[in-house]
């Protein structure tokens, strides 16, 4: 399985066609959405003034390059049932995949830590998370990503894998299986596992603080309503229902952040670790499917972290209106808060 450039077809017909469509659609959506994020930053000085914007830019650039370099090669590999290009390209593509995937994961971890600092330490956020600190975090992310990518390149562990229909990390010389297994385990532990632990720690802390704040505001609101003896009971019920909705909204956002990370990356990472056993053979359709899931994360990141937020939506609407020669509202007319999302509710702490 490892080291083979072409093997007999293990899938054909509808499954192969669906995988081709999945990779193609994911690449197009990822390019469009992440490019939209970059366009928003270029058009809005308010977005550029936020420290988390550095992490978002780093994440978006990684996703765009992954969609432009690795996804097309996977699409061609699935369509041709073999190596899409020559050995030199596969070396570059596998290097890029290791670097960009690690960098993207670390960017997500950095964003989660930024949210944690903003919510848990709101009064000292500006002193705890400065532009210099953000740049140092990005520099560390690049160094770690570059370290694994260069090691893979120097050890000649990058190339075309028929199992995953992509140029990726793979073993060619079976005599170095122990070293390869050690590198693979260390690579996934310091990228996927580390980032998962950081995400869980940061966002669960954010959720606990958000619920605590909402509970305190709920108590004050209920006491205020009880003083208004002439208020209609239906109004009180609506207020209490809205408070419950806000608490559910915060929980839903946290589940999306952590759940999307686990759903998209864990099948691929587990498969790569399981296949280290000599007796394990991974079916090609499963390998390509797990690779498609990791690609899907690049397109969902733009929505999860940016485009579903009001600030980015307003900038996009403004850009579209200008293209259509309409008169939108000014780009500076929206909130610049980095710790609270005050749209339509006053107690849900910003976890996006």
CSV table of C-alpha atoms in Angstrom, one decimal, residues 102 104-113 185-202 261-262 265-266 269:
chain,number,residue,atom,x,y,z
A,102,UNK,CA,-0.1,22.4,10.9
A,104,UNK,CA,-4.0,26.2,10.1
A,105,UNK,CA,-4.5,24.0,13.2
A,106,UNK,CA,-2.2,26.2,15.3
A,107,UNK,CA,-4.0,29.3,14.1
A,108,UNK,CA,-7.3,27.8,15.3
A,109,UNK,CA,-5.7,27.2,18.7
A,110,UNK,CA,-4.4,30.7,18.8
A,111,UNK,CA,-7.9,32.1,18.1
A,112,UNK,CA,-9.4,30.0,20.9
A,113,UNK,CA,-6.8,31.3,23.3
A,185,UNK,CA,2.9,10.1,16.0
A,186,UNK,CA,4.9,13.2,17.1
A,187,UNK,CA,3.5,15.2,14.2
A,188,UNK,CA,-0.1,14.4,14.9
A,189,UNK,CA,0.3,14.8,18.7
A,190,UNK,CA,1.9,18.3,18.4
A,191,UNK,CA,-0.7,19.5,15.8
A,192,UNK,CA,-4.1,17.8,16.1
A,193,UNK,CA,-4.0,16.6,19.7
A,194,UNK,CA,-2.3,19.7,21.1
A,195,UNK,CA,-4.8,22.0,19.3
A,196,UNK,CA,-7.8,19.9,20.3
A,197,UNK,CA,-6.7,20.2,24.0
A,198,UNK,CA,-6.3,24.0,23.6
A,199,UNK,CA,-9.7,24.3,21.9
A,200,UNK,CA,-11.4,22.3,24.6
A,201,UNK,CA,-9.8,24.2,27.5
A,202,UNK,CA,-10.3,27.7,26.0
A,261,UNK,CA,-12.5,20.4,14.4
A,262,UNK,CA,-13.1,16.8,15.7
A,265,UNK,CA,-9.7,16.0,11.4
A,266,UNK,CA,-10.1,13.0,13.8
A,269,UNK,CA,-5.6,11.5,12.0
